[in-house]
Amino acid sequence: VWFDPQIVESSMLHKAEYVIIERIRPTAEIRQRFPVRGTLVKSSEVTYGPGQAGSVIKGPITSLLKMGQKQSPASVIPRSKIYECVLKDRQKDPGGNMLFPYGRRVIYSPEIVLWDGPIPYWDGASPVDWFDWGVDPEHPWGISAPMMLKRLQLGFNEILDSTVTNTILSNFISVTGAADALDVGQWKNLQKISNSLILRTSNPQKPVTITTPQPYGLDKLSIAKQLFTYAQLLTGVTDVTLGDQPGSLQSGQAIAGLQEAAGLMTRARASRLEDFYTRIGAKLMARILQFWSSDRVVHLLGPTGESLEYALNRRELFLREDNTPITSEERREVFKHLRFAILPG
């Protein structure tokens, strides 16, 4: 999915100038849906199986790493890449009326445009939405909280692994002395000591010195503890939340303020999630009422009270009280101002 790079917040996605969705569909399905233009669509090289790359990020480095690797077999069913573009088109007809007042939808392949016309949905919104759990100022799509913690976890694993490995490798006793400082038997007894390094020099004046390994420093443990502190800060966990003493603050109001601030990130994410549910709920209401006819609902649920109520409410979108039909523009205007609310509790 690509969208207008000027949009850097999920709640503003409806103001994007365009949204492009890439889909991979069977070529036969495309030709059935578009009988004339679909015949000009060519099959794309789509591979499946264990050898398929697990990342959508592509670049020169990934291309070099794939050299010499066995390629995955192509799909048995011919498939093609098609793109759906939802954009705001402000063109007007000679009479000054907007040609696409609720948006324009273009379906195309790399070879040909398959369909071009107004957005078919009553709400006039794009078929995708966006929820940002965390905000990354260097990337418009944000970064997830698990990914932020994954970076710290990987750093913690590498630092502790390297420190423990170096400690094991350097955990030996070093004995240095002149070759004639001890007799042959004593030198052999020293060599029997596990994790020992025996160095015999030709300098007759050098005494025998024994160097013990360095202890495992507390600085390495402090680095590991600091990494966990960073993880707590990223997730909004403060000292007050953990029950620790909040520094030099002693007054109840100050501690209460810190506790209120500790839940700020949680409340912010909850507000984003509520906004996300609101947008999805509004789209679902519009799409269900548009594509699920009353007969279909009654057939699935039976003549229940809920299905009959759905049929009566849906009828109001097509007929007025005097049984005159409601135009498509009036129906779209209703869903343009429809709001789906999330109530707490």
XYZ file of C-alpha atoms in Angstrom:
345
model
C 0.000 0.000 0.000
C 1.290 3.450 -0.919
C -0.323 6.745 -0.010
C 0.327 10.462 -0.095
C 3.672 11.094 1.678
C 2.310 14.365 3.036
C 0.135 12.327 5.404
C 2.137 11.481 8.529
C -0.741 10.724 10.926
C -3.216 7.871 10.745
C -6.270 9.990 11.573
C -5.542 12.183 8.520
C -5.479 9.340 5.982
C -8.873 10.392 4.620
C -7.248 13.651 3.467
C -4.620 11.881 1.360
C -4.593 12.851 -2.293
C -4.181 9.213 -3.314
C -3.955 5.674 -1.949
C -2.543 2.867 -4.139
C -3.102 -0.804 -3.300
C -1.120 -3.565 -4.987
C -2.860 -6.927 -5.333
C -1.874 -10.249 -6.903
C -4.830 -11.987 -8.521
C -5.163 -14.987 -10.879
C -4.914 -13.844 -14.477
C -8.035 -15.829 -15.395
C -10.039 -13.994 -12.729
C -8.915 -10.627 -14.097
C -9.893 -11.608 -17.633
C -13.280 -12.814 -16.409
C -13.909 -9.581 -14.529
C -12.732 -7.399 -17.419
C -13.563 -9.428 -20.574
C -12.108 -6.992 -23.136
C -9.250 -5.165 -21.488
C -8.363 -8.127 -19.277
C -7.067 -10.055 -22.290
C -4.183 -7.562 -22.535
C -3.006 -8.230 -18.974
C 0.153 -10.330 -18.843
C 1.044 -12.800 -16.120
C 3.629 -11.629 -13.615
C 6.498 -13.683 -12.230
C 5.081 -14.481 -8.815
C 6.936 -17.149 -6.810
C 5.686 -19.107 -3.833
C 7.160 -21.613 -1.444
C 9.884 -21.779 1.213
C 12.356 -19.882 -0.968
C 10.207 -16.786 -1.175
C 11.667 -13.732 0.532
C 10.020 -12.908 3.830
C 10.467 -9.151 3.576
C 8.899 -6.615 1.281
C 11.947 -4.353 1.518
C 14.091 -4.661 -1.574
C 17.382 -3.038 -2.413
C 20.863 -3.586 -3.868
C 22.086 -5.394 -0.752
C 19.228 -7.913 -0.792
C 19.817 -8.522 -4.509
C 23.492 -9.290 -3.876
C 22.635 -11.639 -1.024
C 20.310 -13.620 -3.293
C 23.068 -14.340 -5.814
C 23.762 -18.039 -6.036
C 20.623 -19.010 -4.139
C 18.086 -21.385 -5.580
C 15.086 -19.564 -6.920
C 11.561 -20.583 -5.986
C 9.425 -22.135 -8.706
C 6.906 -19.902 -10.375
C 3.241 -20.207 -9.448
C 1.381 -22.986 -11.259
C -1.641 -20.708 -11.605
C -0.795 -17.651 -13.764
C -1.133 -14.552 -11.630
C -0.867 -10.867 -12.370
C -0.231 -7.730 -10.393
C -2.986 -5.160 -10.517
C -3.192 -1.836 -8.748
C -6.165 -0.004 -7.306
C -5.721 3.748 -6.969
C -8.204 5.843 -4.995
C -7.564 9.538 -5.558
C -9.161 12.927 -5.262
C -9.954 14.271 -8.727
C -11.193 17.869 -8.816
C -12.105 17.977 -12.503
C -15.372 19.683 -13.425
C -17.747 19.342 -16.342
C -18.705 22.319 -18.583
C -21.520 23.112 -16.174
C -19.124 23.554 -13.246
C -20.129 20.350 -11.452
C -17.529 18.006 -9.992
C -16.997 14.899 -12.111
C -15.886 12.878 -9.089
C -17.336 14.587 -5.987
C -16.705 11.528 -3.799
C -13.401 10.442 -5.288
C -12.072 8.574 -8.307
C -11.066 4.929 -8.520
C -8.665 3.551 -11.134
C -7.818 -0.143 -11.502
C -4.857 -0.812 -13.741
C -2.071 -3.237 -14.518
C 1.424 -2.440 -15.831
C 0.025 -2.899 -19.347
C -3.396 -1.219 -19.418
C -6.067 0.626 -17.425
C -8.822 -1.852 -16.590
C -11.424 0.420 -14.997
C -11.742 4.143 -14.386
C -14.695 5.749 -12.664
C -16.101 7.090 -9.393
C -15.546 5.321 -6.081
C -18.340 2.729 -5.803
C -18.629 2.915 -2.004
C -21.379 5.010 -0.481
C -19.030 6.510 2.111
C -16.520 7.515 -0.585
C -13.586 6.308 1.554
C -10.624 4.194 0.530
C -10.766 0.460 1.350
C -7.729 0.639 3.652
C -7.029 2.233 6.999
C -3.993 2.803 9.174
C -3.329 2.430 12.871
C -0.090 3.803 14.301
C 0.835 2.218 17.617
C 3.994 4.284 17.907
C 5.248 7.302 16.012
C 8.640 7.343 14.323
C 9.471 10.893 13.166
C 11.729 9.496 10.423
C 9.027 7.331 8.847
C 5.420 8.265 7.978
C 4.093 4.805 8.867
C 5.505 4.885 12.389
C 7.169 2.018 14.201
C 5.532 -0.620 16.357
C 6.172 -0.910 20.079
C 7.331 -4.561 19.783
C 9.874 -3.478 17.162
C 11.236 -0.808 19.495
C 11.651 -3.373 22.245
C 13.096 -5.884 19.794
C 15.948 -3.506 19.063
C 16.758 -3.255 22.749
C 16.425 -7.003 23.227
C 18.818 -7.722 20.366
C 21.280 -5.186 21.738
C 20.985 -6.714 25.197
C 21.624 -10.208 23.813
C 24.679 -9.129 21.824
C 26.252 -7.112 24.642
C 25.787 -9.781 27.299
C 26.845 -12.557 24.920
C 30.058 -10.762 23.988
C 30.908 -9.913 27.598
C 30.308 -13.469 28.811
C 32.260 -14.909 25.866
C 35.206 -12.597 26.501
C 35.134 -13.430 30.196
C 35.269 -17.157 29.481
C 38.077 -16.734 26.951
C 40.140 -14.590 29.317
C 39.429 -16.666 32.415
C 42.898 -18.211 32.841
C 45.833 -17.906 35.231
C 48.967 -16.413 33.701
C 52.352 -17.630 35.065
C 55.380 -15.720 33.769
C 58.974 -16.361 34.736
C 62.488 -17.201 33.644
C 63.007 -20.644 32.137
C 65.462 -21.637 34.902
C 63.451 -20.164 37.739
C 61.820 -23.535 38.350
C 62.892 -27.064 37.548
C 61.282 -29.082 34.748
C 58.961 -30.988 37.075
C 57.525 -27.811 38.596
C 56.916 -26.327 35.157
C 55.063 -29.498 34.140
C 52.930 -29.378 37.283
C 51.962 -25.790 36.455
C 50.939 -26.840 32.940
C 48.488 -29.355 34.419
C 46.401 -26.539 35.840
C 43.291 -26.032 33.699
C 42.785 -22.606 32.117
C 46.414 -21.647 32.656
C 48.899 -19.812 30.443
C 52.589 -20.570 31.081
C 55.119 -18.094 29.712
C 58.846 -18.912 30.142
C 61.253 -16.160 29.164
C 64.983 -16.236 28.537
C 65.609 -13.355 30.898
C 67.286 -14.866 33.993
C 66.478 -11.811 36.092
C 62.686 -12.056 35.617
C 60.990 -13.551 38.680
C 57.992 -15.854 38.562
C 54.768 -13.852 38.609
C 51.220 -15.216 38.773
C 48.398 -13.095 37.310
C 44.805 -14.056 38.166
C 41.930 -13.370 35.713
C 39.980 -10.166 36.022
C 36.675 -10.485 37.893
C 33.410 -10.051 36.026
C 32.921 -6.304 36.372
C 29.775 -4.662 37.660
C 29.948 -2.222 34.750
C 28.667 -4.944 32.412
C 25.758 -5.685 34.710
C 24.962 -1.970 34.908
C 24.795 -1.834 31.079
C 22.283 -4.690 31.061
C 20.207 -2.988 33.748
C 20.304 0.276 31.821
C 18.934 -1.434 28.717
C 15.918 -2.635 30.695
C 15.480 0.908 31.971
C 15.344 2.147 28.369
C 12.715 -0.504 27.599
C 10.605 0.738 30.509
C 10.869 4.321 29.307
C 9.823 3.351 25.765
C 6.739 1.547 27.031
C 5.768 4.396 29.358
C 6.699 2.602 32.594
C 8.191 4.994 35.148
C 9.603 4.588 38.648
C 6.269 5.572 40.159
C 4.471 2.897 38.152
C 6.934 0.263 39.398
C 6.425 1.370 42.999
C 9.870 2.950 43.375
C 10.526 6.208 45.156
C 10.235 9.064 42.630
C 13.533 10.769 43.397
C 13.330 13.809 45.660
C 9.567 14.335 45.306
C 7.731 13.711 48.541
C 4.419 15.589 48.312
C 1.294 13.669 47.463
C 0.318 16.042 44.657
C 3.704 15.686 42.974
C 3.585 11.889 43.152
C -0.003 11.900 41.862
C 1.110 14.089 38.973
C 3.877 11.639 38.123
C 1.415 8.761 38.235
C -0.902 10.685 35.923
C 1.973 11.343 33.543
C 2.991 7.674 33.668
C -0.310 6.696 32.080
C -0.065 9.333 29.368
C 1.358 6.960 26.741
C -1.236 4.327 27.579
C -4.060 6.832 27.251
C -2.582 8.164 24.003
C -2.457 4.687 22.482
C -5.975 3.967 23.731
C -7.168 7.185 22.095
C -5.537 6.174 18.799
C -7.116 2.737 19.012
C -10.523 4.290 19.715
C -10.113 6.586 16.715
C -9.116 3.585 14.595
C -12.229 1.634 15.692
C -14.353 4.675 14.894
C -13.087 4.860 11.312
C -13.370 1.107 10.752
C -16.865 1.019 12.284
C -18.090 3.799 9.997
C -16.756 1.963 6.953
C -18.306 -1.330 8.053
C -21.701 0.259 8.579
C -21.644 1.817 5.114
C -20.346 -1.305 3.354
C -22.748 -3.687 5.139
C -25.769 -1.540 4.327
C -24.587 -1.202 0.724
C -23.654 -4.782 -0.124
C -25.787 -6.865 2.262
C -29.324 -6.655 0.954
C -32.326 -7.243 3.202
C -33.154 -10.536 1.479
C -29.620 -11.788 2.057
C -29.698 -10.954 5.775
C -33.121 -12.524 6.259
C -31.959 -15.626 4.375
C -28.920 -16.028 6.638
C -30.510 -15.127 9.989
C -34.086 -16.120 9.340
C -37.171 -13.981 10.038
C -35.829 -12.761 13.380
C -36.465 -9.402 14.968
C -32.941 -8.215 14.210
C -33.148 -9.111 10.509
C -36.548 -7.458 10.126
C -35.267 -4.332 11.869
C -32.282 -4.318 9.523
C -34.616 -4.552 6.522
C -36.746 -1.640 7.753
C -33.727 0.554 8.492
C -32.117 -0.246 5.141
C -35.358 0.606 3.343
C -35.053 4.184 4.638
C -31.900 4.568 2.528
C -33.835 3.918 -0.685
C -37.358 5.272 -0.113
C -38.711 8.337 1.659
C -41.814 8.328 3.815
C -43.920 9.178 0.742
C -42.337 6.176 -1.095
C -40.384 8.410 -3.484
C -36.914 7.059 -4.257
C -33.803 8.552 -2.691
C -31.116 9.499 -5.168
C -27.614 8.105 -5.032
C -26.179 11.564 -4.268
C -28.476 11.964 -1.258
C -27.515 8.520 0.010
C -23.819 9.299 -0.310
C -24.338 12.576 1.507
C -25.825 10.662 4.445
C -22.779 8.418 4.804
C -20.451 11.344 4.293
C -21.585 12.731 7.641
C -22.113 9.374 9.381
C -20.076 8.903 12.536
C -19.527 5.659 14.391
C -18.996 6.345 18.118
C -17.062 4.286 20.671
C -18.478 4.691 24.168
C -16.320 3.846 27.223
C -17.433 1.031 29.481
